XYZ file of C-alpha atoms in Angstrom:
656
model
C 4.770 -11.071 17.004
C 7.866 -9.190 15.872
C 7.340 -5.614 14.596
C 3.688 -5.961 15.425
C 1.912 -4.362 18.352
C -0.218 -6.737 20.410
C -2.314 -4.976 23.028
C -2.834 -7.059 26.126
C -5.243 -5.019 28.232
C -7.854 -7.203 29.899
C -10.594 -5.951 27.618
C -8.433 -6.038 24.502
C -6.677 -9.427 24.589
C -5.001 -10.375 21.314
C -5.795 -7.127 19.522
C -3.203 -6.266 16.857
C -2.582 -2.898 15.286
C -1.728 -4.534 11.954
C -1.303 -7.885 10.240
C 0.526 -9.020 7.099
C -0.646 -12.292 5.530
C 0.873 -13.965 2.480
C -1.034 -16.727 0.674
C 1.215 -18.867 -1.554
C 0.637 -21.934 -3.714
C 0.524 -23.193 -7.271
C -0.950 -20.998 -9.993
C -3.962 -23.303 -10.007
C -4.475 -23.190 -6.231
C -6.498 -19.964 -6.323
C -4.170 -17.845 -4.221
C -5.070 -14.597 -5.981
C -8.751 -15.246 -5.390
C -8.103 -16.210 -1.750
C -6.076 -13.089 -1.078
C -8.587 -10.909 -2.873
C -11.439 -12.268 -0.760
C -9.503 -11.725 2.493
C -8.784 -8.182 1.285
C -12.382 -7.421 0.339
C -13.747 -8.660 3.655
C -11.142 -6.623 5.539
C -12.060 -3.542 3.522
C -15.748 -3.965 4.318
C -14.782 -4.496 7.971
C -13.181 -1.046 7.919
C -9.455 -1.811 7.979
C -6.959 0.231 6.026
C -5.096 -2.092 3.689
C -2.501 -2.465 0.974
C -1.960 -5.493 -1.268
C 0.816 -7.036 -3.353
C -0.282 -9.747 -5.815
C 2.840 -11.646 -6.891
C 2.271 -13.650 -10.079
C 4.657 -16.196 -11.615
C 6.340 -14.947 -14.777
C 5.487 -18.069 -16.787
C 1.935 -18.574 -18.023
C 1.950 -22.225 -17.010
C 5.061 -23.280 -15.132
C 5.171 -26.972 -14.137
C 2.847 -27.581 -11.189
C 4.638 -27.987 -7.889
C 7.777 -26.092 -8.945
C 9.139 -22.918 -7.413
C 8.766 -21.087 -10.743
C 5.040 -21.774 -10.688
C 4.333 -20.265 -7.262
C 1.633 -17.582 -7.169
C 1.321 -15.438 -4.049
C -0.844 -12.664 -2.664
C 0.332 -10.475 0.224
C -2.027 -8.171 2.107
C -1.484 -5.863 5.050
C -4.470 -4.763 7.112
C -4.304 -2.199 9.918
C -6.287 -0.118 12.373
C -4.427 3.007 11.185
C -3.335 4.657 7.956
C -0.810 2.550 5.981
C 0.767 2.809 2.533
C 2.677 -0.466 1.961
C 1.781 -4.185 1.946
C 4.466 -4.762 4.564
C 8.140 -5.658 4.386
C 7.666 -9.125 5.894
C 4.561 -11.292 6.351
C 3.543 -12.144 9.900
C 1.683 -15.169 8.504
C 2.589 -17.388 5.549
C 0.020 -19.833 4.206
C 1.957 -22.435 2.169
C -0.215 -24.767 0.121
C 2.685 -26.971 -1.044
C 6.473 -27.435 -0.685
C 7.221 -25.109 -3.607
C 5.357 -22.262 -1.891
C 7.278 -22.905 1.320
C 10.619 -22.933 -0.470
C 9.841 -19.831 -2.531
C 8.507 -17.636 0.262
C 9.821 -18.861 3.618
C 12.675 -16.340 3.491
C 10.105 -13.542 3.412
C 8.432 -14.557 6.684
C 9.413 -12.558 9.746
C 11.413 -14.402 12.435
C 8.987 -16.110 14.767
C 6.127 -15.689 12.292
C 3.244 -18.108 11.813
C 3.436 -20.830 9.155
C 0.171 -22.473 8.095
C 1.082 -25.501 5.976
C -1.039 -27.897 3.953
C 0.728 -31.040 5.153
C -1.137 -33.251 2.665
C 0.943 -31.775 -0.158
C 4.314 -32.833 1.274
C 4.734 -36.221 -0.398
C 8.132 -37.339 -1.691
C 7.302 -36.467 -5.287
C 6.098 -32.980 -4.288
C 9.261 -32.416 -2.249
C 11.562 -33.419 -5.113
C 9.761 -31.154 -7.596
C 10.171 -28.227 -5.179
C 13.891 -28.903 -4.711
C 13.802 -30.372 -1.208
C 16.416 -33.057 -1.894
C 19.657 -34.315 -0.376
C 22.934 -34.927 -2.171
C 21.670 -38.269 -3.427
C 18.587 -36.644 -4.924
C 16.260 -38.163 -2.332
C 13.358 -36.197 -0.857
C 13.968 -34.292 2.375
C 10.878 -33.177 4.290
C 11.323 -29.862 6.156
C 8.336 -30.791 8.327
C 10.371 -33.649 9.836
C 13.534 -31.760 10.782
C 14.246 -28.613 12.804
C 14.562 -26.230 9.829
C 11.249 -24.592 10.773
C 11.886 -24.498 14.518
C 12.158 -20.696 14.650
C 8.576 -20.302 13.418
C 5.170 -21.068 14.863
C 4.101 -23.950 12.611
C 0.474 -25.022 12.192
C 0.165 -28.232 10.151
C -3.255 -28.683 8.589
C -4.385 -31.567 6.326
C -6.273 -29.145 4.088
C -6.626 -31.398 1.044
C -7.959 -34.443 2.880
C -10.294 -32.429 5.101
C -11.694 -30.637 2.050
C -12.321 -33.968 0.349
C -14.082 -35.251 3.461
C -16.535 -32.349 3.749
C -17.237 -32.410 0.009
C -17.844 -36.159 -0.230
C -21.478 -36.028 1.039
C -22.170 -33.414 -1.651
C -21.321 -35.878 -4.410
C -18.198 -33.980 -5.434
C -15.440 -36.090 -6.969
C -12.211 -36.094 -4.903
C -10.185 -34.381 -7.640
C -12.812 -31.666 -8.023
C -13.040 -31.280 -4.255
C -9.310 -30.494 -4.078
C -9.949 -27.291 -6.019
C -11.822 -25.941 -2.993
C -8.906 -26.271 -0.584
C -8.065 -22.584 -0.996
C -11.420 -21.803 0.629
C -10.468 -24.073 3.525
C -7.330 -21.957 3.988
C -9.391 -18.777 3.742
C -11.850 -20.051 6.341
C -9.048 -20.927 8.763
C -7.349 -17.542 8.425
C -10.731 -15.826 8.711
C -11.262 -17.521 12.077
C -7.738 -16.784 13.319
C -8.016 -13.064 12.540
C -11.703 -12.484 13.272
C -12.955 -11.836 9.770
C -16.738 -11.987 9.247
C -17.898 -15.020 7.232
C -21.151 -13.733 5.735
C -19.581 -11.565 2.990
C -17.450 -14.458 1.699
C -20.331 -16.923 1.713
C -22.526 -14.430 -0.148
C -19.743 -13.840 -2.673
C -19.333 -17.595 -3.280
C -23.069 -17.904 -3.984
C -22.941 -15.022 -6.459
C -19.634 -15.901 -8.132
C -20.416 -19.566 -8.766
C -24.192 -19.283 -9.118
C -24.194 -21.231 -12.404
C -22.935 -24.404 -10.690
C -24.715 -25.342 -7.474
C -22.259 -28.127 -6.705
C -19.290 -25.742 -6.882
C -21.138 -23.317 -4.592
C -21.815 -26.095 -2.107
C -18.230 -27.406 -2.214
C -16.611 -23.988 -1.757
C -18.950 -23.040 1.090
C -18.400 -26.403 2.790
C -14.605 -26.026 2.527
C -14.749 -22.444 3.813
C -16.911 -23.432 6.794
C -14.691 -26.447 7.500
C -11.599 -24.236 7.644
C -13.352 -21.799 9.959
C -14.529 -24.643 12.221
C -11.065 -26.218 12.219
C -9.657 -23.042 13.732
C -12.386 -22.937 16.316
C -12.039 -26.566 17.443
C -8.321 -27.330 17.121
C -5.975 -26.477 19.981
C -2.980 -26.207 17.637
C -4.358 -22.987 16.193
C -4.615 -21.309 19.603
C -6.397 -18.062 20.278
C -7.819 -15.538 17.813
C -6.441 -12.138 16.934
C -8.302 -9.017 15.947
C -7.347 -6.005 13.848
C -9.938 -3.348 14.524
C -11.319 -0.879 11.962
C -9.149 2.087 11.052
C -10.192 5.653 11.793
C -10.206 6.850 8.193
C -11.479 10.264 7.056
C -15.253 10.272 6.533
C -16.549 9.350 3.099
C -17.634 6.477 0.908
C -14.813 3.966 0.366
C -14.174 1.149 -2.053
C -11.157 -1.117 -2.438
C -9.614 -0.400 -5.823
C -6.638 -1.576 -7.886
C -4.433 0.796 -9.834
C -5.624 -0.417 -13.230
C -9.280 -0.069 -12.260
C -8.662 3.405 -10.821
C -6.842 4.407 -13.998
C -9.694 3.131 -16.154
C -12.220 5.044 -14.059
C -9.996 8.110 -14.332
C -10.153 7.823 -18.109
C -13.946 7.568 -17.959
C -13.979 10.694 -15.786
C -11.586 12.471 -18.166
C -13.960 11.799 -21.042
C -16.846 13.269 -19.067
C -14.836 16.244 -17.776
C -13.605 17.052 -21.286
C -17.084 16.530 -22.782
C -15.529 14.241 -25.391
C -16.072 10.654 -26.446
C -13.088 8.494 -25.488
C -11.606 5.905 -27.824
C -9.140 3.298 -26.571
C -6.983 1.443 -29.078
C -5.235 -1.408 -27.297
C -3.497 -4.717 -27.842
C -3.555 -7.105 -24.847
C -0.299 -7.106 -22.871
C 0.570 -7.837 -19.260
C 0.094 -5.926 -16.973
C -2.044 -3.374 -18.894
C -4.869 -5.555 -20.230
C -7.188 -4.962 -17.276
C -7.660 -1.342 -18.390
C -9.073 -2.544 -21.722
C -11.316 -5.029 -19.912
C -12.632 -2.394 -17.498
C -13.209 0.338 -20.084
C -15.138 -2.063 -22.309
C -17.822 -2.174 -19.587
C -18.562 1.559 -19.808
C -19.941 2.164 -23.284
C -22.800 4.162 -21.750
C -20.237 6.871 -20.881
C -19.279 7.321 -24.522
C -16.343 4.918 -24.279
C -15.263 3.084 -27.420
C -12.752 0.241 -27.087
C -10.919 -1.454 -29.958
C -8.783 -4.555 -29.445
C -6.419 -4.112 -32.369
C -4.400 -6.776 -34.154
C -1.086 -5.420 -32.871
C 0.499 -2.543 -30.941
C 1.088 -0.385 -34.017
C -2.530 -0.654 -35.122
C -3.682 0.146 -31.578
C -1.822 3.448 -31.377
C -2.967 4.250 -34.912
C -6.565 3.883 -33.729
C -5.881 6.274 -30.839
C -4.231 8.899 -33.040
C -6.953 8.626 -35.672
C -9.564 9.076 -32.938
C -7.762 12.227 -31.761
C -7.806 13.586 -35.316
C -11.565 12.947 -35.378
C -12.132 14.913 -32.169
C -12.075 12.142 -29.571
C -9.891 11.755 -26.531
C -7.569 9.123 -28.009
C -5.918 6.628 -25.632
C -3.662 3.611 -26.041
C -2.543 1.280 -23.239
C 0.500 -0.970 -23.214
C 3.725 -1.899 -21.442
C 7.372 -1.303 -22.346
C 7.603 -3.572 -25.424
C 4.472 -1.944 -26.823
C 5.810 1.582 -26.305
C 8.831 0.634 -28.411
C 6.559 -0.562 -31.224
C 4.338 2.523 -31.009
C 7.224 5.011 -31.111
C 6.892 6.007 -34.778
C 3.183 6.794 -34.434
C 3.830 8.668 -31.178
C 6.378 10.755 -33.097
C 3.698 11.412 -35.700
C 1.414 12.607 -32.888
C 4.152 15.010 -31.774
C 4.566 16.308 -35.331
C 0.873 16.872 -36.075
C 0.262 18.071 -32.490
C -2.850 16.176 -31.464
C -3.921 15.221 -27.916
C -3.368 11.539 -27.196
C -2.621 9.489 -24.063
C -0.039 6.709 -24.117
C -0.399 4.687 -20.914
C 2.617 2.542 -20.049
C 2.108 0.001 -17.235
C 5.775 -0.790 -16.726
C 7.193 -4.253 -16.125
C 10.610 -5.860 -15.893
C 12.603 -5.789 -19.140
C 14.273 -5.720 -21.587
C 12.301 -7.624 -24.229
C 9.725 -9.983 -22.697
C 11.755 -9.745 -19.494
C 9.629 -10.251 -16.388
C 6.093 -9.779 -17.713
C 4.361 -10.204 -14.334
C 6.948 -8.426 -12.180
C 7.160 -4.726 -11.445
C 9.813 -2.259 -12.562
C 9.980 1.442 -13.449
C 12.647 1.208 -16.110
C 10.789 2.818 -19.019
C 11.563 6.406 -17.992
C 14.428 6.786 -20.462
C 12.166 5.314 -23.147
C 9.437 7.816 -22.264
C 11.872 10.731 -22.283
C 13.891 9.860 -25.373
C 12.301 6.884 -27.156
C 11.387 8.675 -30.386
C 13.385 9.710 -33.416
C 14.256 13.348 -33.935
C 13.528 16.109 -31.440
C 10.162 14.874 -30.149
C 9.603 15.983 -26.540
C 6.318 15.280 -24.823
C 4.944 15.611 -21.279
C 5.240 12.685 -18.851
C 3.025 12.112 -15.812
C 3.626 9.335 -13.265
C 1.072 7.861 -10.869
C 2.232 6.915 -7.374
C -0.468 4.834 -5.652
C -3.339 2.598 -6.798
C -6.008 5.167 -5.895
C -4.003 8.114 -7.261
C -4.021 6.480 -10.702
C -7.521 7.964 -11.050
C -6.288 11.539 -10.673
C -3.131 10.886 -12.730
C -5.309 9.879 -15.698
C -7.306 13.109 -15.454
C -4.136 15.203 -15.169
C -2.540 13.523 -18.189
C -5.713 14.152 -20.213
C -5.858 17.785 -19.097
C -2.320 18.443 -20.308
C -2.846 16.595 -23.593
C -5.986 18.564 -24.405
C -4.791 21.992 -23.305
C -1.466 21.773 -25.123
C -2.524 19.513 -28.049
C 0.210 16.990 -27.500
C 0.647 13.298 -26.830
C 1.251 12.622 -23.126
C 2.810 9.509 -21.602
C 1.303 8.304 -18.315
C 3.567 5.924 -16.392
C 2.290 3.344 -13.944
C 3.752 -0.090 -13.115
C 2.764 -3.639 -12.285
C 2.890 -3.048 -8.529
C 0.385 -0.194 -8.753
C -1.685 -1.884 -11.460
C -2.415 -5.036 -9.457
C -2.128 -3.665 -5.921
C -5.177 -2.326 -4.117
C -6.065 0.076 -1.327
C -9.186 1.776 0.063
C -10.233 4.749 -2.037
C -12.370 7.575 -0.725
C -14.660 8.290 -3.669
C -14.175 11.919 -4.746
C -16.914 14.498 -4.948
C -17.619 14.690 -8.676
C -18.250 18.431 -8.414
C -14.686 18.894 -7.148
C -13.129 17.455 -10.314
C -11.769 20.002 -12.828
C -13.359 20.990 -16.111
C -10.734 20.009 -18.700
C -12.769 20.732 -21.826
C -11.236 22.725 -24.672
C -12.989 24.356 -27.656
C -12.795 23.040 -31.183
C -12.047 25.401 -34.022
C -15.348 26.249 -35.707
C -14.510 29.093 -38.079
C -11.583 30.497 -40.095
C -8.856 32.152 -38.026
C -6.929 34.122 -40.658
C -7.546 36.473 -43.575
C -5.418 36.219 -46.709
C -3.975 39.142 -48.646
C -7.159 39.493 -50.649
C -9.361 39.627 -47.560
C -10.650 36.069 -47.854
C -11.085 34.116 -44.607
C -9.023 30.917 -44.308
C -8.008 28.381 -41.708
C -4.416 28.082 -40.525
C -4.005 24.822 -38.572
C -0.750 25.925 -36.903
C -1.774 29.409 -35.782
C -1.060 29.009 -32.083
C -2.775 30.273 -28.932
C -1.169 31.664 -25.768
C -0.166 28.097 -24.756
C 1.493 27.540 -28.160
C -1.230 24.959 -28.862
C -2.589 24.806 -32.397
C -6.343 24.856 -33.109
C -8.175 21.518 -33.060
C -10.565 21.265 -35.983
C -12.812 18.258 -36.494
C -12.578 16.924 -40.058
C -15.620 17.952 -42.067
C -16.095 21.293 -40.346
C -17.091 23.687 -43.171
C -14.298 26.012 -44.221
C -11.655 24.348 -42.060
C -10.131 21.892 -44.511
C -6.482 21.212 -43.664
C -3.864 18.514 -44.038
C -1.879 16.688 -41.371
C 1.031 14.271 -41.729
C 4.582 13.511 -40.791
C 6.316 15.915 -43.165
C 7.502 19.142 -41.565
C 4.867 21.876 -41.636
C 5.228 25.607 -41.947
C 4.350 27.444 -38.779
C 0.917 28.986 -39.156
C -0.269 27.728 -42.546
C 0.585 24.057 -42.011
C 1.901 23.793 -45.577
C 4.821 21.437 -46.156
C 8.040 23.390 -45.630
C 11.551 21.894 -45.732
C 13.484 25.133 -45.261
C 16.168 24.981 -42.556
C 14.882 28.048 -40.740
C 11.296 26.750 -40.563
C 12.355 23.319 -39.314
C 14.420 24.883 -36.561
C 11.568 27.230 -35.663
C 9.045 24.366 -35.485
C 11.457 22.243 -33.442
C 11.858 25.070 -30.925
C 8.123 25.803 -30.867
C 7.225 22.186 -30.094
C 9.826 22.091 -27.334
C 8.685 25.441 -25.913
C 5.090 24.241 -25.840
C 6.026 21.214 -23.739
C 8.278 23.333 -21.521
C 5.350 25.712 -20.921
C 3.481 22.895 -19.165
C 5.732 23.678 -16.173
C 3.666 26.842 -15.656
C 0.710 24.545 -14.942
C 2.522 22.412 -12.360
C 2.058 23.328 -8.682
C 5.095 23.806 -6.422
C 6.587 20.628 -4.983
C 5.128 19.612 -1.626
C 7.795 18.784 0.949
C 6.809 16.771 4.008
C 8.816 16.091 7.125
C 11.314 18.207 9.027
C 11.803 21.701 7.651
C 15.402 21.834 8.935
C 16.439 18.391 7.697
C 19.727 17.865 5.882
C 18.453 14.775 4.055
C 15.722 14.715 1.406
C 14.237 11.504 -0.002
C 12.972 12.306 -3.501
C 10.855 9.775 -5.338
C 8.589 9.167 -8.310
C 6.128 6.445 -9.201
C 5.315 3.550 -6.911
C 8.264 4.183 -4.571
C 5.939 6.647 -2.791
C 4.530 4.061 -0.363
C 7.887 2.689 0.814
C 9.372 6.209 1.038
C 6.433 7.404 3.118
C 6.715 4.491 5.556
C 10.524 4.792 5.797
C 10.471 8.545 6.454
C 7.728 8.235 9.071
C 9.570 5.473 10.942
C 12.882 7.338 10.747
C 11.344 10.543 12.112
C 9.815 8.612 15.009
C 13.374 7.769 16.101
C 14.226 11.478 16.322
C 16.220 11.659 13.085
C 15.352 14.636 10.877
C 14.483 13.855 7.279
C 12.177 15.251 4.587
C 10.511 13.744 1.538
C 9.073 14.920 -1.763
C 7.497 13.098 -4.676
C 7.370 13.966 -8.371
C 4.301 13.283 -10.502
C 5.389 15.434 -13.455
C 8.600 14.077 -14.956
C 8.659 16.187 -18.112
C 8.693 19.057 -17.777
C 9.862 19.004 -14.195
C 8.459 21.440 -11.615
C 10.141 24.819 -11.967
C 11.180 24.908 -8.291
C 12.925 21.515 -8.329
C 16.459 22.850 -8.783
C 16.208 25.219 -5.818
C 14.694 22.449 -3.704
C 17.523 20.017 -4.418
C 20.180 22.573 -3.508
C 18.654 23.114 -0.047
C 19.773 19.687 1.176
C 23.176 18.237 1.893
C 22.060 14.783 0.822
C 19.342 13.834 -1.672
C 18.393 10.143 -1.915
C 16.405 8.915 -4.909
C 14.962 5.367 -4.692
C 14.035 4.015 -8.141
C 12.918 0.656 -9.508
C 15.530 0.954 -12.246
C 19.272 1.613 -12.452
C 18.962 5.264 -11.456
C 17.425 6.752 -14.597
C 15.843 9.870 -13.093
C 18.777 10.408 -10.721
C 21.146 10.480 -13.692
C 18.821 12.846 -15.544
C 18.594 15.278 -12.613
C 22.354 15.241 -12.067
C 22.827 16.451 -15.633
C 20.148 19.125 -15.350
C 20.941 20.559 -11.918
C 24.543 19.442 -11.198
C 23.452 18.043 -7.842
C 25.104 14.857 -6.568
C 21.970 12.777 -6.017
C 22.412 9.454 -4.205
C 20.828 6.811 -6.413
C 19.176 3.909 -4.572
C 18.221 1.448 -7.294
C 16.423 -1.892 -7.242
C 15.779 -4.098 -10.280
C 14.595 -7.387 -8.794
C 11.030 -7.327 -10.082
C 9.932 -6.416 -6.552
C 8.901 -3.130 -4.920
C 11.095 -1.475 -2.309
C 10.853 -2.514 1.294
C 10.655 0.509 3.557
C 13.555 -0.915 5.551
C 15.840 -0.637 2.509
C 15.129 3.084 2.321
C 15.536 3.495 6.080
C 19.060 2.064 5.790
C 19.900 4.542 3.013
C 18.621 7.425 5.156
C 20.699 6.245 8.117
C 23.809 6.006 5.916
C 23.244 9.535 4.586
C 22.793 10.954 8.088
C 25.917 9.103 9.283
C 27.950 10.506 6.383
C 26.884 14.043 7.325
C 27.844 13.407 10.955
C 31.249 12.115 9.844
C 31.681 15.093 7.543
C 30.848 17.500 10.373
C 33.255 15.841 12.799
C 36.101 15.931 10.275
C 35.798 19.690 9.841
C 37.622 21.815 12.439
C 35.425 23.948 14.641
C 35.370 27.740 14.239
C 37.252 28.217 17.534
C 39.948 25.750 16.534
C 40.336 27.475 13.178
C 40.728 30.865 14.879
C 43.344 29.460 17.279
C 45.344 27.957 14.428
C 45.254 31.247 12.529
C 46.462 33.185 15.587
C 49.270 30.714 16.214
C 50.400 30.838 12.606
C 50.341 34.645 12.695
C 52.452 34.780 15.883
C 54.993 32.379 14.440
C 55.378 34.389 11.282
């Protein structure tokens, strides 16, 4: 298979170093479940893996149409990987729409597993396989698939057949055809069957007939691979040699939710989430609602504005206040976030970014909310921004965002995106004792003495971090007011004077800027003498990592760095950028951070942008690196050598 190592030693026939499978079908065909099960079994088998669930943007697109195709791509490997693969080696197409939507993704010469029962004339027309007269054209009957290895399987009819003795109605039996596909792929790529069968029994335990039908379909698919010559031999992807530890496969949203649970424990505070359901952030609300025993309180509010109000009110009451949303929700929450900046309370605003503007592409990934995070509030209202970069790292990003919010008494925006939220990877569970203590003290007694010697509480008397004291309402002697009107520094009394407003504006900005003192130096990986740096943020990390590794293996020198703190930026960033002749910045937007850094550091950053609702392919970044290296080579060759310059100078001197 192309771009795929197949070892052919006598003892290791048909052993692959990696495999990329894409399951595609209608939204109701169970492709997400099928892909998730293949992923879970591969994780338990010991493979490293990375996934890319690809949902249709419409809640219920017409069945059999290209717009209604749901897909799940997973890469498994016997070595460390970071991406779900640029191109699938195997495409499982459950109907013509899936074939039409995803065939272009399949690598040349790749394997096509097709449910041939779904290719009737009506299905073909709905998927757009028509001639000029509007008549159905079947790609299985012409040579349009001749460059692929095609395996035609009557999945629907075979599933009906094995379910008939169980008393399952034909239409109900068809719902199990995804398990037939899973069984076939499990045989082809040597996946153990016991975990899937046990999962079916547990998942569908309330309906014995469904359990029996799904198990029968799964076993039939497995047996079909074993007994049918068309499938050929089996392949194996052996376990990866991962660092020792206890692993679990985790999605970004689950990791982020667990990170919030950990942040509550590490800060010794109850955590309150105010949230309104929105794709792709809702899973965080669902997951946190399971953990009430950790002091987690979840409120599903009536709208986005109420949700952020709950979070800010919880922060005022001494909780770790959190709200989760996506871009449209951040826009609605902006006034309350500004209030949080003004009254200086710790609060987390978690933005799981998606394609915009407006409703945009609700199920597709994008990282285009950076400008909104930086500037999307009225007045001078800066706040820190943290960005996660991998599904597992979402756990640590949540803790870091909470640490900053608590230490500096400020709202903090944590950026993730749909690709990270729904994607999964193995996660080495951290040692709890290694996690930082992020607790901060509450104010418990007066902190100032008035002119008559009476103790009093000043809510804006700042500490060495410029953070104001955090007093729980009802604490004796610490009565104070908060609100959106400008406060006098120190006393917290309302003060409209020009000098005070300017002072408070500068103090709030200085407090956020001081967070840079808490940010470690940027880690640079790759060649120390490279002329090209690939700088990233967010979910571009995986594709950048793969592209830089592959480029370096060809002998080309390149370095990479990744930003997790976007405001304030690391204090050594300017010096780092000036060390390189070319800086490439891949972003899933129109170059928002690149434009920002150009203005700050006057460095001509090469913006590599992508706004297709899809993550970067590593190959796209490799091409940008090659172009940058070629431009440097051209630049070098166009400059006269030192010897030639000296000769020209001597000649000119002699002539004069």
